[in-house]
């Protein structure tokens, strides 16, 4: 990959990470998920919010793994 392609990919990953963080904050109603992980939203009563939080948490984890791999 060229340097330009890597920078574009990193920018896209940053955008995906920001979106996931915003959605997780919204679904959970707080930022505790950053420290607690799944435990913060596994107990949510609303199944739709819980499903949305699980989806975005998975997205956020994949983005972090890709960012670590890119350096």
PDB file of N, CA and C in Angstrom:
ATOM      1  N   UNK A   1       0.841  -1.177   0.000  1.00  0.00           N
ATOM      2  CA  UNK A   1       0.000   0.000   0.000  1.00  0.00           C
ATOM      3  C   UNK A   1       0.880   1.232   0.000  1.00  0.00           C
ATOM      4  N   UNK A   2       0.424   2.235  -0.699  1.00  0.00           N
ATOM      5  CA  UNK A   2       1.170   3.486  -0.705  1.00  0.00           C
ATOM      6  C   UNK A   2       0.889   4.258   0.582  1.00  0.00           C
ATOM      7  N   UNK A   3       1.710   5.249   0.826  1.00  0.00           N
ATOM      8  CA  UNK A   3       1.549   6.076   2.024  1.00  0.00           C
ATOM      9  C   UNK A   3       0.191   6.772   2.008  1.00  0.00           C
ATOM     10  N   UNK A   4      -0.215   7.243   0.846  1.00  0.00           N
ATOM     11  CA  UNK A   4      -1.498   7.934   0.717  1.00  0.00           C
ATOM     12  C   UNK A   4      -2.649   6.985   1.041  1.00  0.00           C
ATOM     13  N   UNK A   5      -2.584   5.760   0.559  1.00  0.00           N
ATOM     14  CA  UNK A   5      -3.640   4.786   0.837  1.00  0.00           C
ATOM     15  C   UNK A   5      -3.715   4.461   2.324  1.00  0.00           C
ATOM     16  N   UNK A   6      -2.570   4.338   2.958  1.00  0.00           N
ATOM     17  CA  UNK A   6      -2.538   4.054   4.395  1.00  0.00           C
ATOM     18  C   UNK A   6      -3.145   5.215   5.175  1.00  0.00           C
ATOM     19  N   UNK A   7      -2.814   6.448   4.789  1.00  0.00           N
ATOM     20  CA  UNK A   7      -3.368   7.621   5.486  1.00  0.00           C
ATOM     21  C   UNK A   7      -4.879   7.704   5.304  1.00  0.00           C
ATOM     22  N   UNK A   8      -5.364   7.390   4.105  1.00  0.00           N
ATOM     23  CA  UNK A   8      -6.816   7.381   3.873  1.00  0.00           C
ATOM     24  C   UNK A   8      -7.488   6.312   4.727  1.00  0.00           C
ATOM     25  N   UNK A   9      -6.881   5.138   4.759  1.00  0.00           N
ATOM     26  CA  UNK A   9      -7.432   4.060   5.567  1.00  0.00           C
ATOM     27  C   UNK A   9      -7.449   4.438   7.045  1.00  0.00           C
ATOM     28  N   UNK A  10      -6.390   5.043   7.525  1.00  0.00           N
ATOM     29  CA  UNK A  10      -6.344   5.463   8.923  1.00  0.00           C
ATOM     30  C   UNK A  10      -7.421   6.505   9.211  1.00  0.00           C
ATOM     31  N   UNK A  11      -7.638   7.425   8.276  1.00  0.00           N
ATOM     32  CA  UNK A  11      -8.678   8.444   8.459  1.00  0.00           C
ATOM     33  C   UNK A  11     -10.057   7.792   8.499  1.00  0.00           C
ATOM     34  N   UNK A  12     -10.296   6.828   7.623  1.00  0.00           N
ATOM     35  CA  UNK A  12     -11.580   6.119   7.624  1.00  0.00           C
ATOM     36  C   UNK A  12     -11.780   5.325   8.909  1.00  0.00           C
ATOM     37  N   UNK A  13     -10.712   4.696   9.370  1.00  0.00           N
ATOM     38  CA  UNK A  13     -10.801   3.955  10.628  1.00  0.00           C
ATOM     39  C   UNK A  13     -11.077   4.888  11.796  1.00  0.00           C
ATOM     40  N   UNK A  14     -10.453   6.061  11.795  1.00  0.00           N
ATOM     41  CA  UNK A  14     -10.730   7.055  12.841  1.00  0.00           C
ATOM     42  C   UNK A  14     -12.198   7.470  12.821  1.00  0.00           C
ATOM     43  N   UNK A  15     -12.747   7.658  11.617  1.00  0.00           N
ATOM     44  CA  UNK A  15     -14.166   8.027  11.494  1.00  0.00           C
ATOM     45  C   UNK A  15     -15.074   6.914  12.010  1.00  0.00           C
ATOM     46  N   UNK A  16     -14.754   5.671  11.654  1.00  0.00           N
ATOM     47  CA  UNK A  16     -15.546   4.542  12.147  1.00  0.00           C
ATOM     48  C   UNK A  16     -15.464   4.422  13.664  1.00  0.00           C
ATOM     49  N   UNK A  17     -14.278   4.645  14.202  1.00  0.00           N
ATOM     50  CA  UNK A  17     -14.098   4.585  15.650  1.00  0.00           C
ATOM     51  C   UNK A  17     -14.922   5.666  16.335  1.00  0.00           C
ATOM     52  N   UNK A  18     -14.879   6.874  15.814  1.00  0.00           N
ATOM     53  CA  UNK A  18     -15.651   7.983  16.397  1.00  0.00           C
ATOM     54  C   UNK A  18     -17.150   7.696  16.357  1.00  0.00           C
ATOM     55  N   UNK A  19     -17.611   7.161  15.226  1.00  0.00           N
ATOM     56  CA  UNK A  19     -19.022   6.818  15.104  1.00  0.00           C
ATOM     57  C   UNK A  19     -19.413   5.751  16.123  1.00  0.00           C
ATOM     58  N   UNK A  20     -18.584   4.730  16.254  1.00  0.00           N
ATOM     59  CA  UNK A  20     -18.872   3.655  17.202  1.00  0.00           C
ATOM     60  C   UNK A  20     -18.899   4.186  18.628  1.00  0.00           C
ATOM     61  N   UNK A  21     -17.955   5.035  18.971  1.00  0.00           N
ATOM     62  CA  UNK A  21     -17.905   5.604  20.330  1.00  0.00           C
ATOM     63  C   UNK A  21     -19.158   6.430  20.611  1.00  0.00           C
ATOM     64  N   UNK A  22     -19.558   7.268  19.661  1.00  0.00           N
ATOM     65  CA  UNK A  22     -20.765   8.087  19.839  1.00  0.00           C
ATOM     66  C   UNK A  22     -22.000   7.221  20.017  1.00  0.00           C
ATOM     67  N   UNK A  23     -22.122   6.195  19.201  1.00  0.00           N
ATOM     68  CA  UNK A  23     -23.286   5.315  19.288  1.00  0.00           C
ATOM     69  C   UNK A  23     -23.290   4.508  20.587  1.00  0.00           C
ATOM     70  N   UNK A  24     -22.119   4.088  21.037  1.00  0.00           N
ATOM     71  CA  UNK A  24     -22.041   3.364  22.309  1.00  0.00           C
ATOM     72  C   UNK A  24     -22.415   4.276  23.472  1.00  0.00           C
ATOM     73  N   UNK A  25     -21.923   5.510  23.452  1.00  0.00           N
ATOM     74  CA  UNK A  25     -22.296   6.473  24.491  1.00  0.00           C
ATOM     75  C   UNK A  25     -23.809   6.690  24.496  1.00  0.00           C
ATOM     76  N   UNK A  26     -24.392   6.794  23.304  1.00  0.00           N
ATOM     77  CA  UNK A  26     -25.831   7.030  23.180  1.00  0.00           C
ATOM     78  C   UNK A  26     -26.626   5.808  23.645  1.00  0.00           C
ATOM     79  N   UNK A  27     -26.197   4.626  23.233  1.00  0.00           N
ATOM     80  CA  UNK A  27     -26.927   3.403  23.590  1.00  0.00           C
ATOM     81  C   UNK A  27     -26.860   3.129  25.085  1.00  0.00           C
ATOM     82  N   UNK A  28     -25.688   3.361  25.676  1.00  0.00           N
ATOM     83  CA  UNK A  28     -25.505   3.071  27.098  1.00  0.00           C
ATOM     84  C   UNK A  28     -25.983   4.212  27.991  1.00  0.00           C
ATOM     85  N   UNK A  29     -25.940   5.425  27.473  1.00  0.00           N
ATOM     86  CA  UNK A  29     -26.325   6.582  28.271  1.00  0.00           C
ATOM     87  C   UNK A  29     -25.198   7.072  29.159  1.00  0.00           C
ATOM     88  N   UNK A  30     -24.012   6.513  28.990  1.00  0.00           N
ATOM     89  CA  UNK A  30     -22.843   6.923  29.772  1.00  0.00           C
ATOM     90  C   UNK A  30     -21.580   6.418  29.082  1.00  0.00           C
ATOM     91  N   UNK A  31     -20.434   6.756  29.643  1.00  0.00           N
ATOM     92  CA  UNK A  31     -19.151   6.349  29.061  1.00  0.00           C
ATOM     93  C   UNK A  31     -18.484   5.203  29.820  1.00  0.00           C
ATOM     94  N   UNK A  32     -19.198   4.591  30.735  1.00  0.00           N
ATOM     95  CA  UNK A  32     -18.609   3.519  31.540  1.00  0.00           C
ATOM     96  C   UNK A  32     -18.214   2.306  30.718  1.00  0.00           C
ATOM     97  N   UNK A  33     -18.825   2.121  29.561  1.00  0.00           N
ATOM     98  CA  UNK A  33     -18.504   0.976  28.712  1.00  0.00           C
ATOM     99  C   UNK A  33     -17.026   0.960  28.343  1.00  0.00           C
ATOM    100  N   UNK A  34     -16.393   2.130  28.312  1.00  0.00           N
ATOM    101  CA  UNK A  34     -14.969   2.201  27.943  1.00  0.00           C
ATOM    102  C   UNK A  34     -14.096   1.459  28.943  1.00  0.00           C
ATOM    103  N   UNK A  35     -14.537   1.425  30.195  1.00  0.00           N
ATOM    104  CA  UNK A  35     -13.793   0.716  31.233  1.00  0.00           C
ATOM    105  C   UNK A  35     -14.336  -0.684  31.496  1.00  0.00           C
ATOM    106  N   UNK A  36     -15.639  -0.840  31.338  1.00  0.00           N
ATOM    107  CA  UNK A  36     -16.288  -2.097  31.699  1.00  0.00           C
ATOM    108  C   UNK A  36     -16.501  -3.039  30.523  1.00  0.00           C
ATOM    109  N   UNK A  37     -16.479  -2.543  29.308  1.00  0.00           N
ATOM    110  CA  UNK A  37     -16.727  -3.377  28.135  1.00  0.00           C
ATOM    111  C   UNK A  37     -18.163  -3.851  28.090  1.00  0.00           C
ATOM    112  N   UNK A  38     -18.349  -5.124  27.748  1.00  0.00           N
ATOM    113  CA  UNK A  38     -19.684  -5.698  27.583  1.00  0.00           C
ATOM    114  C   UNK A  38     -20.537  -5.573  28.843  1.00  0.00           C
ATOM    115  N   UNK A  39     -19.920  -5.622  29.998  1.00  0.00           N
ATOM    116  CA  UNK A  39     -20.687  -5.561  31.242  1.00  0.00           C
ATOM    117  C   UNK A  39     -21.510  -4.283  31.352  1.00  0.00           C
ATOM    118  N   UNK A  40     -21.059  -3.219  30.715  1.00  0.00           N
ATOM    119  CA  UNK A  40     -21.761  -1.940  30.804  1.00  0.00           C
ATOM    120  C   UNK A  40     -23.095  -1.965  30.084  1.00  0.00           C
ATOM    121  N   UNK A  41     -23.217  -2.752  29.028  1.00  0.00           N
ATOM    122  CA  UNK A  41     -24.478  -2.745  28.287  1.00  0.00           C
ATOM    123  C   UNK A  41     -25.141  -4.103  28.190  1.00  0.00           C
ATOM    124  N   UNK A  42     -24.551  -5.128  28.738  1.00  0.00           N
ATOM    125  CA  UNK A  42     -25.192  -6.438  28.748  1.00  0.00           C
ATOM    126  C   UNK A  42     -26.474  -6.425  29.586  1.00  0.00           C
ATOM    127  N   UNK A  43     -26.518  -5.564  30.566  1.00  0.00           N
ATOM    128  CA  UNK A  43     -27.679  -5.500  31.441  1.00  0.00           C
ATOM    129  C   UNK A  43     -28.736  -4.513  30.998  1.00  0.00           C
ATOM    130  N   UNK A  44     -28.576  -3.909  29.819  1.00  0.00           N
ATOM    131  CA  UNK A  44     -29.599  -2.971  29.351  1.00  0.00           C
ATOM    132  C   UNK A  44     -30.927  -3.692  29.158  1.00  0.00           C
ATOM    133  N   UNK A  45     -31.987  -3.088  29.638  1.00  0.00           N
ATOM    134  CA  UNK A  45     -33.312  -3.695  29.534  1.00  0.00           C
ATOM    135  C   UNK A  45     -33.849  -3.675  28.108  1.00  0.00           C
ATOM    136  N   UNK A  46     -33.558  -2.615  27.386  1.00  0.00           N
ATOM    137  CA  UNK A  46     -34.049  -2.455  26.014  1.00  0.00           C
ATOM    138  C   UNK A  46     -33.212  -3.311  25.067  1.00  0.00           C
ATOM    139  N   UNK A  47     -33.846  -4.314  24.477  1.00  0.00           N
ATOM    140  CA  UNK A  47     -33.134  -5.256  23.599  1.00  0.00           C
ATOM    141  C   UNK A  47     -32.545  -4.552  22.381  1.00  0.00           C
ATOM    142  N   UNK A  48     -33.229  -3.556  21.854  1.00  0.00           N
ATOM    143  CA  UNK A  48     -32.731  -2.824  20.689  1.00  0.00           C
ATOM    144  C   UNK A  48     -31.459  -2.041  21.033  1.00  0.00           C
ATOM    145  N   UNK A  49     -31.467  -1.374  22.172  1.00  0.00           N
ATOM    146  CA  UNK A  49     -30.268  -0.638  22.611  1.00  0.00           C
ATOM    147  C   UNK A  49     -29.113  -1.591  22.877  1.00  0.00           C
ATOM    148  N   UNK A  50     -29.409  -2.724  23.485  1.00  0.00           N
ATOM    149  CA  UNK A  50     -28.373  -3.723  23.771  1.00  0.00           C
ATOM    150  C   UNK A  50     -27.773  -4.265  22.467  1.00  0.00           C
ATOM    151  N   UNK A  51     -28.631  -4.549  21.498  1.00  0.00           N
ATOM    152  CA  UNK A  51     -28.158  -5.053  20.205  1.00  0.00           C
ATOM    153  C   UNK A  51     -27.314  -4.001  19.489  1.00  0.00           C
ATOM    154  N   UNK A  52     -27.761  -2.750  19.526  1.00  0.00           N
ATOM    155  CA  UNK A  52     -26.998  -1.668  18.899  1.00  0.00           C
ATOM    156  C   UNK A  52     -25.651  -1.497  19.580  1.00  0.00           C
ATOM    157  N   UNK A  53     -25.629  -1.579  20.900  1.00  0.00           N
ATOM    158  CA  UNK A  53     -24.372  -1.451  21.643  1.00  0.00           C
ATOM    159  C   UNK A  53     -23.428  -2.604  21.314  1.00  0.00           C
ATOM    160  N   UNK A  54     -23.942  -3.809  21.223  1.00  0.00           N
ATOM    161  CA  UNK A  54     -23.110  -4.966  20.860  1.00  0.00           C
ATOM    162  C   UNK A  54     -22.519  -4.803  19.470  1.00  0.00           C
ATOM    163  N   UNK A  55     -23.341  -4.336  18.530  1.00  0.00           N
ATOM    164  CA  UNK A  55     -22.867  -4.129  17.153  1.00  0.00           C
ATOM    165  C   UNK A  55     -21.725  -3.111  17.126  1.00  0.00           C
ATOM    166  N   UNK A  56     -21.945  -1.963  17.749  1.00  0.00           N
ATOM    167  CA  UNK A  56     -20.936  -0.909  17.701  1.00  0.00           C
ATOM    168  C   UNK A  56     -19.705  -1.243  18.540  1.00  0.00           C
ATOM    169  N   UNK A  57     -19.872  -2.022  19.581  1.00  0.00           N
ATOM    170  CA  UNK A  57     -18.707  -2.446  20.356  1.00  0.00           C
ATOM    171  C   UNK A  57     -17.830  -3.372  19.507  1.00  0.00           C
ATOM    172  N   UNK A  58     -18.462  -4.261  18.768  1.00  0.00           N
ATOM    173  CA  UNK A  58     -17.718  -5.131  17.857  1.00  0.00           C
ATOM    174  C   UNK A  58     -17.007  -4.333  16.781  1.00  0.00           C
ATOM    175  N   UNK A  59     -17.703  -3.334  16.231  1.00  0.00           N
ATOM    176  CA  UNK A  59     -17.095  -2.471  15.218  1.00  0.00           C
ATOM    177  C   UNK A  59     -15.897  -1.737  15.802  1.00  0.00           C
ATOM    178  N   UNK A  60     -16.046  -1.213  16.990  1.00  0.00           N
ATOM    179  CA  UNK A  60     -14.983  -0.458  17.646  1.00  0.00           C
ATOM    180  C   UNK A  60     -13.766  -1.348  17.903  1.00  0.00           C
ATOM    181  N   UNK A  61     -13.996  -2.582  18.308  1.00  0.00           N
ATOM    182  CA  UNK A  61     -12.888  -3.503  18.557  1.00  0.00           C
ATOM    183  C   UNK A  61     -12.142  -3.844  17.271  1.00  0.00           C
ATOM    184  N   UNK A  62     -12.871  -4.070  16.185  1.00  0.00           N
ATOM    185  CA  UNK A  62     -12.229  -4.377  14.903  1.00  0.00           C
ATOM    186  C   UNK A  62     -11.388  -3.196  14.440  1.00  0.00           C
ATOM    187  N   UNK A  63     -11.919  -1.999  14.573  1.00  0.00           N
ATOM    188  CA  UNK A  63     -11.174  -0.806  14.178  1.00  0.00           C
ATOM    189  C   UNK A  63      -9.887  -0.690  14.990  1.00  0.00           C
ATOM    190  N   UNK A  64      -9.979  -0.926  16.281  1.00  0.00           N
ATOM    191  CA  UNK A  64      -8.774  -0.843  17.121  1.00  0.00           C
ATOM    192  C   UNK A  64      -7.731  -1.873  16.700  1.00  0.00           C
ATOM    193  N   UNK A  65      -8.165  -3.081  16.387  1.00  0.00           N
ATOM    194  CA  UNK A  65      -7.234  -4.124  15.948  1.00  0.00           C
ATOM    195  C   UNK A  65      -6.565  -3.749  14.634  1.00  0.00           C
ATOM    196  N   UNK A  66      -7.341  -3.198  13.705  1.00  0.00           N
ATOM    197  CA  UNK A  66      -6.773  -2.762  12.430  1.00  0.00           C
ATOM    198  C   UNK A  66      -5.790  -1.612  12.615  1.00  0.00           C
ATOM    199  N   UNK A  67      -6.146  -0.682  13.492  1.00  0.00           N
ATOM    200  CA  UNK A  67      -5.243   0.443  13.753  1.00  0.00           C
ATOM    201  C   UNK A  67      -3.934  -0.029  14.366  1.00  0.00           C
ATOM    202  N   UNK A  68      -3.996  -1.006  15.261  1.00  0.00           N
ATOM    203  CA  UNK A  68      -2.780  -1.563  15.867  1.00  0.00           C
ATOM    204  C   UNK A  68      -1.932  -2.265  14.814  1.00  0.00           C
ATOM    205  N   UNK A  69      -2.573  -2.967  13.889  1.00  0.00           N
ATOM    206  CA  UNK A  69      -1.845  -3.679  12.851  1.00  0.00           C
ATOM    207  C   UNK A  69      -1.142  -2.725  11.896  1.00  0.00           C
ATOM    208  N   UNK A  70      -1.791  -1.563  11.645  1.00  0.00           N
ATOM    209  CA  UNK A  70      -1.192  -0.575  10.758  1.00  0.00           C
ATOM    210  C   UNK A  70      -0.068   0.210  11.424  1.00  0.00           C
ATOM    211  N   UNK A  71      -0.100   0.214  12.741  1.00  0.00           N
ATOM    212  CA  UNK A  71       0.952   0.911  13.485  1.00  0.00           C
ATOM    213  C   UNK A  71       0.646   2.286  13.733  1.00  0.00           C
TER     214      UNK A  71
END
